Amino acid sequence: MAFIASRIVSALAPKKSGATLRDMTTREKPAAGPLTIAEIAQQAGVSIATVSKVVNGKSEVSPDTRALVEGVISQHGYRRQKKRTQTTSLIELVFHELEGAYAMEIIKGVEQVASQHDLAVVLSQAQSRQSPGRGWIEGVLARRPVGVIGVFEGLDDAQQRQLHHRGIPLVLMDPTGEPVHDLPSVGASNWSGGLAATRHLIELGHRRIAAITGPARILSSRARLDGYRAALDAAGLKNDPALVREGDFHVGDGLVHTKALLALADPPTAIFAFNDAQALGVYQAASAAGLRIPDDLSVVGFDDLPSIQWAIPGLTTVRQPLGEMAAAAASMVIAAAGGEVAASNRLILATELVVRASTAKFSPSS
Amino acid sequence: MAFIASRIVSALAPKKSGATLRDMTTREKPAAGPLTIAEIAQQAGVSIATVSKVVNGKSEVSPDTRALVEGVISQHGYRRQKKRTQTTSLIELVFHELEGAYAMEIIKGVEQVASQHDLAVVLSQAQSRQSPGRGWIEGVLARRPVGVIGVFEGLDDAQQRQLHHRGIPLVLMDPTGEPVHDLPSVGASNWSGGLAATRHLIELGHRRIAAITGPARILSSRARLDGYRAALDAAGLKNDPALVREGDFHVGDGLVHTKALLALADPPTAIFAFNDAQALGVYQAASAAGLRIPDDLSVVGFDDLPSIQWAIPGLTTVRQPLGEMAAAAASMVIAAAGGEVAASNRLILATELVVRASTAKFSPSS
């Protein structure tokens, strides 16, 4: 028992921080190359049947044994038998949190491409599986999908490694966290979007322009913020830290931060909310304060979700082509599954400012 | 060739209209009982391999041959071998159209129950598959799901029969069309919701209350309309046909119909929109006409989608528990797959009026 425990600890020992997936598999792989199931079984001191169960995501394996086998695979690699495991006609679409119109746009985009390839889309939330001894990732491995699309913060490093070792391609949508990774991904030009939104407000004469950002750990939010700052710098305007507030992409964040911004001695005349939900929160706060949009306060959002055109007044926002991004991610994962080598590992689609009725010329009387 | 064609025509001959699924399988099944694959092959004059392909949703079968085999199965039934085909751990969730927050609430409800049972959710649109010779339903059969949940107008009669003959349970969410069917289903108390919404407006003093309904063929809309009429009758108010207008559940329908209603010589002082999207259309029209909600016009919606609380003013609406309905449908389909016989074939969950800020007392001056 103590023997097994020590091997688990060794197998689970933390990797050098900052190492990328490619680093790991290259650097730590012994010259002999990846192991067969039989070799993994020998290394781990378990039966071949047990390794097979872990590799194929079956449930009858204890968490300790599973971690032990995964550790050996992670360290040495796993060489699949020549006879390729039959894949089902499924694409996995994994969300960190399944919520809202943002997720629906992505689902539709993936579904469109998947159905053209006679593939069905399996939806899941990476954190939702609760059954002991068999997590979400084991379910994925058991289903043997053509590939996996992870949205936002969908998969952790260990899960990414598990897919990699089974030869299941993974593409990330709008990835966050560590920028230096080898995984194929699809994103939008967030920096340009942030620049365009802010420049639009500057051109309307606004000088006190606030930003309600997303969480600092989310890179797409950071890119929008950098675009916002670049536009201010280019116009020779001061970057006032009091006008930048960090939200969590929910309506309530827009509401709370707008209330605080309006209470400043020198309040903003325009607010750039880093997603449409937060822009709706700005609307709420403006309404509560008796301010008219756009007469008293200009508002710009980000995403251009379908329903936002029906806000009153219609929201000026930066369109992020979520459906196209999702479709591109699906195409990339299907191509990778077919053995195609992508020309580029990182696809960036353009954002576009959509001007509606929530922004107006700054008038000193307001 | 002519021989096969005539057999196809016979197999595809229209059933007596109005017959339910149980009628069909009972009445048309010969005393000998359902056929094995070998017997179906003999009847259809095709190979056993071909029947097996059709039964398991494989793609290498011509549409004519597929129709021929399906016809024999439909006529005589199909007896599965003792050795039960292995099912994958999937639940199929089928939409007529994958769109909007309504669909997202259903997806979340199904996902919640499915994940508790270690099942993954496959999403599809029944009408989206385009590959010749292998429609959407063949994909479902090939995936061998635990069961299928159809939303709204998801499946036609032929597709329902194909699932039935393979022993794949089907549960309908919010079904429309023929009310007399034997399929298990989950719905909401639409009639009570229509009554509650209208009674609320009557209690506020409104007498000219308009209704913007859904499509006439959709039974849930008809039930809401009947509830609306019952409330008017109970209060001794006239049912004015000019105040009832048929929409298609989109924002634009609410907009167009409200414009027409406001142009009447004796316009309504309150509008009951049969879903939240149409209520947003009422907001649009009121804003365009310079009318304030609720001061000049009261509005009630239906569904209570998550985002509707952020409309300005917050929408008074009839809450339909979509997440719970979807979770119940998932539980029913899992129970049926496990061989459990449901106590009731038809589950109705309660609707509830949620009063927010879009309704106010009628004042004659308005």
XYZ file of C-alpha atoms in Angstrom:
732
model
C 0.000 0.000 0.000
C 2.793 2.377 0.963
C 4.594 1.249 -2.158
C 1.668 2.162 -4.399
C 1.215 5.482 -2.625
C 4.826 6.463 -3.208
C 4.544 5.617 -6.863
C 1.417 7.761 -7.120
C 3.194 10.686 -5.529
C 6.094 10.266 -7.921
C 3.782 9.993 -10.906
C 1.859 13.069 -9.804
C 4.904 15.153 -8.974
C 4.418 18.689 -10.273
C 5.914 19.459 -13.651
C 8.190 22.398 -14.096
C 5.856 25.365 -14.100
C 5.391 27.164 -17.381
C 6.195 24.070 -19.441
C 3.888 23.635 -22.388
C 2.250 20.424 -23.491
C 4.777 19.921 -26.283
C 7.662 20.588 -23.904
C 6.409 17.904 -21.587
C 5.846 15.172 -24.076
C 9.099 15.864 -25.851
C 11.377 16.470 -22.938
C 10.176 13.716 -20.641
C 9.669 11.008 -23.212
C 12.429 8.393 -22.967
C 14.397 7.567 -26.109
C 12.547 4.244 -26.340
C 9.384 6.114 -27.324
C 5.850 5.762 -25.953
C 4.784 2.559 -24.215
C 2.261 -0.068 -25.215
C -0.528 -1.021 -22.839
C 1.484 -4.053 -21.741
C 4.528 -1.924 -20.984
C 2.448 0.591 -19.076
C 0.941 -2.252 -17.059
C 4.413 -3.515 -16.204
C 5.660 -0.065 -15.226
C 2.625 0.611 -13.062
C 2.545 -2.868 -11.552
C -1.080 -3.416 -12.525
C -2.816 -5.753 -14.951
C -3.132 -5.114 -18.662
C -6.909 -5.117 -18.232
C -6.633 -2.286 -15.715
C -4.540 -0.150 -18.065
C -7.002 -0.851 -20.832
C -9.856 0.319 -18.612
C -8.059 3.560 -17.789
C -7.115 4.196 -21.409
C -10.692 3.673 -22.528
C -12.326 5.596 -19.675
C -14.101 2.625 -18.083
C -15.461 3.091 -14.596
C -14.301 0.037 -12.623
C -10.939 1.460 -11.546
C -10.163 3.085 -8.197
C -9.058 6.734 -8.258
C -5.631 5.788 -6.838
C -4.992 3.169 -9.499
C -6.265 5.496 -12.184
C -3.892 8.242 -11.057
C -1.032 5.737 -10.997
C -1.642 4.591 -14.574
C -2.215 8.141 -15.827
C 1.073 9.096 -14.214
C 2.969 6.446 -16.155
C 1.246 7.465 -19.383
C 1.994 11.116 -18.725
C 5.639 10.326 -18.069
C 6.360 7.899 -20.901
C 3.582 8.374 -23.407
C 1.175 5.771 -24.743
C 1.492 4.051 -28.089
C -1.884 3.084 -29.467
C -2.160 -0.325 -31.159
C -2.043 -0.325 -34.963
C -5.700 -1.319 -35.078
C -7.143 2.071 -34.433
C -9.876 2.232 -31.833
C -13.134 2.836 -33.599
C -14.381 6.359 -33.007
C -18.036 7.167 -32.764
C -19.377 9.983 -34.885
C -19.296 12.516 -32.092
C -17.706 15.881 -31.435
C -17.447 16.871 -27.801
C -18.205 20.495 -26.983
C -17.099 21.332 -23.456
C -18.124 24.404 -21.531
C -16.842 25.596 -18.222
C -20.353 26.820 -17.564
C -23.315 26.210 -19.830
C -25.093 29.530 -19.719
C -26.706 32.187 -21.802
C -26.845 33.376 -25.366
C -23.048 33.321 -25.678
C -23.012 29.529 -25.275
C -25.970 29.134 -27.638
C -24.181 30.957 -30.453
C -21.222 28.611 -30.059
C -23.424 25.515 -29.968
C -25.149 26.569 -33.186
C -21.845 27.183 -34.951
C -20.438 23.791 -33.996
C -23.710 22.003 -34.807
C -23.749 23.483 -38.286
C -20.323 22.144 -39.233
C -20.779 18.855 -37.373
C -24.021 18.051 -39.180
C -22.345 18.667 -42.548
C -19.896 15.907 -41.577
C -22.593 13.578 -40.218
C -21.290 14.124 -36.731
C -23.391 14.678 -33.642
C -22.462 17.189 -30.954
C -22.098 16.040 -27.353
C -22.403 18.836 -24.834
C -20.881 18.793 -21.429
C -19.695 20.929 -18.569
C -16.187 19.965 -17.564
C -16.848 20.468 -13.883
C -20.265 18.877 -13.573
C -19.533 15.157 -13.280
C -19.698 14.014 -9.729
C -19.514 10.216 -9.866
C -16.546 9.043 -7.803
C -13.672 7.312 -9.556
C -14.806 8.406 -12.974
C -14.662 12.054 -13.792
C -15.856 13.994 -16.772
C -12.736 13.174 -18.777
C -13.235 9.418 -18.414
C -16.673 9.833 -19.958
C -15.089 11.595 -22.925
C -12.480 8.865 -23.352
C -15.164 6.165 -23.217
C -17.176 7.916 -25.927
C -14.108 8.095 -28.194
C -15.127 11.299 -29.968
C -13.601 12.495 -33.208
C -12.341 15.489 -31.274
C -13.000 17.932 -28.452
C -13.729 21.661 -28.533
C -13.115 23.385 -25.226
C -14.714 26.755 -24.592
C -13.139 29.358 -22.340
C -11.766 27.611 -19.249
C -13.069 24.200 -20.222
C -10.144 21.859 -19.611
C -7.283 21.726 -17.165
C -3.756 20.645 -18.075
C -4.204 17.052 -16.891
C -7.352 16.637 -19.008
C -5.560 18.107 -22.015
C -2.746 15.591 -21.547
C -5.191 12.688 -21.311
C -6.756 13.601 -24.638
C -3.340 14.112 -26.192
C -2.175 10.653 -25.144
C -5.231 9.047 -26.784
C -4.753 10.949 -30.006
C -8.040 12.849 -29.605
C -7.531 16.343 -31.048
C -8.485 19.344 -28.938
C -9.212 22.856 -30.154
C -9.820 25.735 -27.761
C -12.377 28.490 -28.325
C -11.463 31.893 -26.928
C -8.795 30.406 -24.631
C -7.704 32.026 -21.432
C -4.834 31.480 -19.051
C -1.342 30.670 -20.247
C -0.840 32.346 -23.650
C 2.033 30.091 -24.657
C 0.427 26.782 -25.479
C 0.652 24.438 -28.424
C -3.035 23.685 -28.692
C -4.855 24.856 -31.791
C -7.281 27.614 -30.906
C -9.775 30.092 -32.326
C -10.173 33.573 -30.969
C -11.357 37.046 -31.951
C -9.400 40.248 -32.353
C -10.176 41.483 -28.863
C -7.520 44.190 -28.811
C -8.827 45.715 -32.062
C -12.364 45.551 -30.694
C -11.362 47.387 -27.549
C -9.589 49.998 -29.632
C -12.541 50.472 -32.009
C -15.091 50.847 -29.206
C -13.005 53.426 -27.360
C -12.029 55.325 -30.505
C -15.740 55.573 -31.437
C -16.484 57.229 -28.088
C -13.498 59.576 -28.420
C -14.656 60.598 -31.891
C -18.047 61.467 -30.393
C -16.257 63.923 -28.122
C -16.158 61.905 -24.898
C -13.141 62.458 -22.671
C -14.184 60.694 -19.443
C -14.611 57.130 -20.752
C -14.938 54.319 -18.202
C -14.264 50.606 -18.778
C -16.015 47.762 -16.960
C -13.701 44.846 -17.728
C -13.967 41.076 -17.327
C -11.920 39.130 -14.782
C -8.206 40.002 -14.920
C -7.242 36.321 -15.445
C -9.208 36.208 -18.720
C -6.879 37.150 -21.532
C -9.586 38.289 -23.919
C -10.606 40.874 -21.333
C -7.005 41.973 -20.890
C -6.685 42.402 -24.669
C -9.824 44.586 -24.752
C -8.441 46.667 -21.911
C -5.141 47.153 -23.739
C -7.080 48.257 -26.831
C -9.039 50.733 -24.690
C -5.808 52.154 -23.250
C -4.165 52.344 -26.662
C -7.068 54.416 -28.006
C -6.867 56.809 -25.053
C -3.085 57.126 -25.459
C -3.390 57.781 -29.171
C -5.832 60.608 -28.466
C -3.599 62.033 -25.754
C -6.197 61.301 -23.070
C -5.306 60.400 -19.497
C -5.713 56.781 -18.367
C -7.579 57.381 -15.106
C -7.449 54.192 -12.958
C -10.640 55.302 -11.180
C -12.513 54.794 -14.454
C -11.454 51.136 -14.897
C -13.380 48.582 -12.860
C -13.173 44.795 -12.934
C -16.388 42.819 -13.415
C -17.209 39.140 -13.919
C -19.176 39.413 -17.182
C -22.606 39.393 -15.472
C -25.395 41.983 -15.609
C -25.034 42.656 -11.894
C -21.401 43.675 -12.353
C -22.371 46.328 -14.876
C -25.038 47.599 -12.493
C -22.840 47.822 -9.395
C -19.837 49.346 -11.133
C -21.916 51.928 -12.994
C -23.472 53.059 -9.713
C -19.966 53.540 -8.302
C -18.758 55.322 -11.443
C -21.724 57.709 -11.448
C -20.970 58.542 -7.800
C -17.479 59.827 -8.655
C -16.813 63.531 -8.243
C -16.010 63.637 -11.970
C -18.161 60.825 -13.389
C -17.697 59.349 -16.883
C -19.898 60.466 -19.781
C -19.436 57.143 -21.572
C -18.968 53.547 -20.428
C -17.397 50.702 -22.393
C -18.677 47.408 -20.934
C -16.542 44.409 -21.901
C -19.554 42.226 -22.683
C -23.212 42.769 -23.543
C -24.492 41.468 -20.214
C -22.526 44.119 -18.331
C -23.834 46.737 -20.776
C -27.368 45.719 -19.761
C -26.267 46.381 -16.186
C -25.178 49.884 -17.229
C -28.684 50.387 -18.656
C -30.166 49.302 -15.314
C -28.017 51.719 -13.330
C -28.695 54.590 -15.727
C -32.431 53.978 -15.499
C -32.274 53.873 -11.698
C -30.328 57.154 -11.673
C -32.800 58.816 -14.042
C -30.177 59.179 -16.771
C -31.137 58.825 -20.415
C -29.068 56.697 -22.808
C -27.512 58.049 -25.000
C -28.377 61.669 -24.123
C -26.846 61.626 -20.646
C -24.611 58.570 -20.919
C -23.166 56.683 -23.899
C -22.730 52.913 -23.652
C -20.795 50.395 -25.762
C -20.912 46.624 -25.201
C -18.993 43.643 -26.548
C -20.225 40.403 -28.234
C -23.345 41.536 -30.147
C -25.509 38.670 -28.900
C -28.710 38.306 -30.957
C -31.066 39.687 -28.318
C -29.058 42.838 -27.653
C -30.458 44.572 -30.728
C -33.768 44.650 -28.826
C -32.452 46.606 -25.872
C -33.988 50.083 -25.725
C -32.116 51.932 -27.089
C -30.369 49.386 -29.314
C -26.870 48.736 -27.989
C -23.785 49.913 -29.841
C -21.423 46.980 -29.413
C -18.375 45.177 -30.753
C -19.483 42.168 -32.721
C -17.590 39.002 -31.924
C -18.394 36.378 -34.598
C -19.074 33.578 -32.106
C -20.901 31.346 -34.566
C -18.127 31.619 -37.144
C -15.482 31.091 -34.475
C -17.225 27.936 -33.283
C -17.650 26.678 -36.835
C -13.947 27.272 -37.458
C -13.045 25.384 -34.288
C -15.207 22.459 -35.424
C -13.557 22.459 -38.850
C -10.122 22.511 -37.246
C -10.887 19.591 -34.954
C -12.335 17.552 -37.819
C -9.297 18.294 -39.990
C -6.946 17.303 -37.179
C -8.858 14.068 -36.644
C -8.398 13.334 -40.333
C -4.655 13.737 -39.950
C -4.455 17.101 -41.714
C -1.760 19.450 -40.503
C -3.181 22.937 -40.086
C -1.443 25.827 -41.818
C -1.852 27.838 -38.635
C -2.395 26.678 -35.101
C -4.087 29.885 -34.023
C -6.990 31.428 -35.884
C -8.123 34.960 -35.086
C -11.393 36.255 -36.539
C -12.069 39.946 -36.827
C -14.348 41.888 -34.504
C -16.470 44.746 -35.820
C -18.041 47.779 -34.197
C -21.825 47.815 -34.679
C -23.152 51.312 -34.093
C -26.742 51.461 -32.867
C -28.490 53.968 -30.629
C -26.713 53.833 -27.276
C -23.903 56.238 -28.189
C -24.202 59.961 -28.955
C -22.093 63.100 -29.210
C -20.871 64.388 -25.901
C -22.524 67.684 -25.067
C -21.030 69.703 -22.187
C -24.515 70.430 -20.826
C -25.158 66.752 -20.099
C -37.334 -2.402 -60.459
C -41.066 -1.916 -60.909
C -41.562 -4.728 -58.410
C -39.500 -2.968 -55.766
C -41.185 0.353 -56.511
C -44.634 -1.130 -55.988
C -43.580 -2.656 -52.720
C -42.225 0.704 -51.592
C -45.478 2.412 -52.459
C -47.388 -0.224 -50.543
C -45.076 0.067 -47.570
C -45.362 3.833 -47.623
C -49.137 3.917 -48.132
C -50.620 6.538 -45.851
C -52.002 5.265 -42.575
C -55.519 6.051 -41.547
C -55.325 9.634 -40.402
C -55.707 10.269 -36.718
C -54.419 6.828 -35.768
C -52.071 6.917 -32.828
C -48.791 5.098 -32.554
C -50.274 2.394 -30.341
C -53.218 1.959 -32.730
C -50.823 1.376 -35.563
C -48.548 -1.111 -33.940
C -51.433 -3.018 -32.376
C -53.854 -3.040 -35.233
C -51.443 -3.758 -38.038
C -49.272 -6.276 -36.279
C -50.055 -9.842 -37.465
C -50.862 -12.487 -34.857
C -47.447 -14.051 -35.433
C -45.819 -11.117 -33.637
C -42.861 -8.999 -34.690
C -40.268 -10.339 -37.122
C -36.621 -11.156 -36.661
C -34.027 -9.586 -38.927
C -33.986 -12.772 -41.038
C -37.767 -12.701 -41.450
C -37.714 -9.016 -42.363
C -35.017 -9.755 -44.962
C -37.169 -12.506 -46.456
C -40.288 -10.313 -46.549
C -38.426 -7.423 -48.125
C -36.478 -9.597 -50.535
C -33.133 -8.180 -49.391
C -30.138 -9.608 -47.576
C -29.914 -9.984 -43.829
C -26.905 -7.686 -43.896
C -29.021 -4.974 -45.535
C -31.725 -5.224 -42.879
C -29.083 -5.107 -40.184
C -27.673 -1.941 -41.719
C -31.084 -0.276 -41.758
C -31.894 -1.352 -38.219
C -28.592 0.007 -36.944
C -28.667 3.216 -38.943
C -25.649 2.449 -41.157
C -25.149 4.573 -44.232
C -24.457 2.126 -47.076
C -28.117 1.569 -48.025
C -29.985 3.286 -50.846
C -32.992 5.411 -49.875
C -35.355 3.095 -51.803
C -34.106 -0.027 -50.062
C -34.200 1.747 -46.720
C -37.801 2.759 -47.270
C -38.661 -0.779 -48.293
C -37.175 -2.315 -45.148
C -38.668 0.367 -42.904
C -42.030 -0.361 -44.480
C -41.839 -4.038 -43.556
C -40.741 -3.154 -40.018
C -43.521 -0.627 -39.709
C -46.074 -3.191 -40.887
C -44.970 -6.240 -38.913
C -42.762 -4.961 -36.142
C -39.193 -5.921 -35.382
C -38.121 -8.373 -32.689
C -34.718 -7.526 -31.327
C -32.363 -10.449 -30.636
C -32.104 -11.577 -27.018
C -28.564 -10.222 -26.849
C -29.419 -6.617 -26.352
C -27.546 -4.195 -28.542
C -25.109 -2.288 -26.382
C -26.235 1.272 -25.870
C -23.778 4.100 -25.557
C -24.113 6.414 -22.600
C -25.922 9.103 -24.551
C -29.221 10.919 -24.366
C -30.368 12.552 -27.589
C -31.929 15.987 -27.274
C -33.654 16.981 -30.491
C -34.783 20.465 -31.360
C -36.825 21.564 -34.312
C -34.768 24.741 -34.246
C -31.815 25.349 -31.978
C -32.342 28.950 -30.966
C -32.356 31.319 -28.078
C -32.629 31.284 -24.324
C -35.646 28.934 -24.405
C -33.494 26.150 -25.879
C -30.645 26.907 -23.472
C -32.888 26.445 -20.425
C -33.939 23.036 -21.745
C -30.356 21.997 -22.506
C -29.276 22.897 -18.984
C -32.140 20.931 -17.421
C -31.386 17.806 -19.447
C -27.634 18.123 -18.877
C -28.133 18.290 -15.124
C -30.027 14.996 -14.916
C -27.927 13.290 -17.581
C -24.658 14.058 -15.780
C -26.050 12.594 -12.560
C -26.511 9.349 -14.489
C -23.097 9.527 -16.186
C -24.815 10.171 -19.497
C -23.727 12.696 -22.080
C -26.194 14.828 -24.014
C -26.164 14.766 -27.811
C -27.758 17.787 -29.390
C -29.313 17.831 -32.805
C -31.766 19.575 -35.032
C -34.140 17.071 -36.591
C -34.244 18.901 -39.891
C -30.579 19.753 -40.314
C -29.062 16.576 -41.710
C -28.538 16.809 -45.399
C -26.485 13.774 -46.351
C -28.379 11.739 -48.954
C -29.531 8.253 -48.026
C -28.936 8.770 -44.360
C -31.126 11.221 -42.548
C -31.016 12.529 -39.050
C -32.873 9.525 -37.668
C -30.304 7.064 -39.028
C -27.627 8.952 -37.127
C -29.647 8.527 -33.940
C -30.116 4.804 -34.556
C -26.396 4.354 -35.200
C -25.530 6.104 -31.943
C -27.891 3.809 -29.987
C -28.764 6.352 -27.307
C -30.390 5.441 -24.012
C -33.346 7.530 -25.122
C -34.510 10.565 -27.075
C -36.075 13.811 -25.866
C -37.898 15.716 -28.573
C -38.612 19.392 -28.092
C -41.604 21.092 -29.644
C -42.008 19.822 -33.214
C -38.855 17.722 -33.170
C -39.956 14.400 -34.658
C -42.398 13.314 -37.293
C -44.538 10.174 -37.061
C -42.197 8.035 -39.162
C -39.222 8.960 -36.986
C -41.221 8.170 -33.860
C -42.062 4.738 -35.266
C -38.435 4.018 -36.105
C -37.383 4.683 -32.515
C -40.300 2.656 -31.205
C -39.334 -0.362 -33.277
C -35.769 -0.260 -31.901
C -36.950 0.002 -28.311
C -35.434 3.476 -27.869
C -37.729 5.431 -25.554
C -38.921 8.865 -26.632
C -40.274 11.627 -24.389
C -41.679 14.848 -25.798
C -41.170 18.280 -24.258
C -44.034 20.718 -24.692
C -45.534 18.690 -27.545
C -47.680 20.200 -30.223
C -49.929 18.784 -32.875
C -52.163 15.791 -32.301
C -53.172 15.798 -28.636
C -54.113 12.116 -28.567
C -50.817 10.294 -28.592
C -49.342 7.560 -26.464
C -45.900 9.062 -26.123
C -44.795 10.153 -22.676
C -44.533 13.907 -22.502
C -43.826 16.836 -20.207
C -45.662 20.114 -20.477
C -46.610 23.155 -18.445
C -50.013 24.351 -17.325
C -50.465 26.734 -20.219
C -54.183 27.250 -19.730
C -53.712 28.249 -16.076
C -50.888 30.561 -17.095
C -53.085 32.285 -19.668
C -55.830 32.640 -17.085
C -53.484 34.035 -14.412
C -51.911 36.601 -16.744
C -55.272 37.886 -17.957
C -56.866 37.877 -14.499
C -53.914 39.956 -13.204
C -54.615 42.606 -15.863
C -58.343 42.547 -15.150
C -57.695 43.002 -11.432
C -55.609 46.072 -12.305
C -58.709 47.548 -13.926
C -57.917 46.884 -17.589
C -60.884 46.157 -19.858
C -59.306 46.346 -23.331
C -56.768 43.514 -23.062
C -55.118 42.280 -26.262
C -53.453 38.926 -26.840
C -50.537 38.286 -29.219
C -50.630 34.503 -29.531
C -48.268 31.913 -30.962
C -49.025 29.945 -34.153
C -52.510 28.401 -34.125
C -51.098 24.893 -34.739
C -49.134 25.031 -31.478
C -51.295 23.601 -28.751
C -49.542 25.354 -25.903
C -50.484 28.654 -27.533
C -54.069 27.514 -27.960
C -54.214 26.571 -24.264
C -52.941 30.038 -23.272
C -55.560 31.627 -25.515
C -58.314 29.556 -23.939
C -57.111 30.635 -20.483
C -57.172 34.274 -21.640
C -60.729 33.886 -22.910
C -61.851 32.103 -19.761
C -60.584 34.984 -17.612
C -62.417 37.534 -19.766
C -65.620 35.453 -19.649
C -65.384 35.047 -15.875
C -65.151 38.840 -15.520
C -68.046 39.398 -17.908
C -65.786 41.118 -20.437
C -66.324 40.951 -24.168
C -64.002 38.737 -26.259
C -63.133 41.215 -29.023
C -61.591 39.331 -31.983
C -59.829 42.547 -33.074
C -57.705 42.313 -29.936
C -56.402 38.792 -30.655
C -53.544 38.542 -33.126
C -51.487 35.526 -34.167
C -47.691 35.761 -33.967
C -44.841 33.290 -34.470
C -43.110 33.742 -31.104
C -40.497 36.192 -32.417
C -39.726 39.762 -31.279
C -40.790 41.128 -34.661
C -44.273 39.652 -34.278
C -44.789 41.504 -31.020
C -43.597 44.706 -32.683
C -45.792 44.464 -35.780
C -48.942 43.390 -33.972
C -48.594 46.037 -31.269
C -48.307 48.739 -33.925
C -51.559 47.456 -35.462
C -53.280 47.210 -32.080
C -52.272 50.757 -31.121
C -53.721 51.987 -34.423
C -57.208 50.685 -33.560
C -59.938 53.227 -32.937
C -60.293 51.777 -29.450
C -56.788 50.478 -28.681
C -55.956 48.108 -25.819
C -54.556 49.408 -22.537
C -52.828 46.107 -21.823
C -51.190 43.431 -23.981
C -50.621 39.803 -23.073
C -47.813 38.442 -25.280
C -47.676 34.652 -25.406
C -43.904 34.520 -25.007
C -41.196 36.832 -23.694
C -39.727 37.535 -27.129
C -43.045 38.943 -28.342
C -43.277 40.988 -25.145
C -39.927 42.575 -26.083
C -41.556 43.443 -29.404
C -44.362 45.177 -27.506
C -41.682 47.209 -25.672
C -40.186 48.192 -29.035
C -43.524 49.338 -30.434
C -44.432 51.232 -27.273
C -41.076 53.022 -27.310
C -41.508 53.927 -30.981
C -45.004 55.288 -30.249
C -43.755 57.325 -27.287
C -45.810 55.277 -24.828
C -44.461 54.538 -21.364
C -44.668 51.030 -19.889
C -46.502 50.534 -17.573
C -48.008 54.050 -17.281
C -49.556 54.099 -20.742
C -49.541 50.392 -21.558
C -49.327 47.284 -19.386
C -47.483 44.224 -20.734
C -47.388 40.578 -19.623
C -45.148 37.937 -21.220
C -44.812 34.173 -20.960
C -41.760 31.957 -20.174
C -39.716 34.082 -17.754
C -36.435 33.514 -19.546
C -33.445 34.516 -17.393
C -32.605 37.704 -19.290
C -36.125 39.119 -19.218
C -35.723 40.379 -15.657
C -33.282 42.922 -17.127
C -35.761 44.483 -19.511
C -36.561 48.067 -18.513
C -39.028 48.000 -16.847
C -38.728 44.387 -15.607
C -41.293 42.233 -17.399
C -44.296 40.801 -15.582
C -44.532 37.323 -17.059
C -45.813 33.786 -16.585
C -42.968 31.585 -15.462
C -42.739 28.310 -17.311
C -40.303 26.020 -15.444
C -38.359 24.986 -18.555
C -35.353 23.659 -16.666
C -37.486 21.502 -14.398
C -39.579 20.321 -17.348
C -36.459 19.274 -19.220
C -35.037 17.561 -16.140
C -38.315 15.671 -15.725
C -38.245 14.613 -19.372
C -34.694 13.328 -18.927
C -35.705 11.388 -15.814
C -38.661 9.865 -17.647
C -36.564 8.753 -20.592
C -33.926 7.232 -18.302
C -36.603 5.423 -16.294
C -38.205 4.089 -19.478
C -34.814 2.898 -20.734
C -34.408 1.028 -17.463
C -37.711 -0.740 -18.060
C -39.673 1.198 -15.469
C -43.325 1.765 -16.223
C -44.247 5.358 -15.473
C -47.199 6.024 -13.178
C -48.304 8.713 -15.581
C -47.541 9.166 -19.230
C -48.123 12.903 -19.172
C -46.495 15.221 -16.690
C -47.706 18.807 -16.336
C -45.696 21.269 -14.288
C -47.270 24.405 -12.878
C -46.780 27.865 -14.327
C -46.595 30.894 -12.052
C -47.254 34.586 -12.580
C -44.174 36.675 -11.753
C -45.213 40.289 -11.195
C -42.506 42.845 -11.987
C -42.788 46.411 -13.224
C -44.466 46.218 -16.647
C -48.053 46.153 -15.353
C -49.913 48.937 -13.531
C -53.422 50.013 -12.586
C -55.481 51.215 -15.499
C -56.137 54.936 -15.209
C -58.801 56.417 -17.503
C -56.549 59.397 -18.244
C -53.974 57.137 -19.914
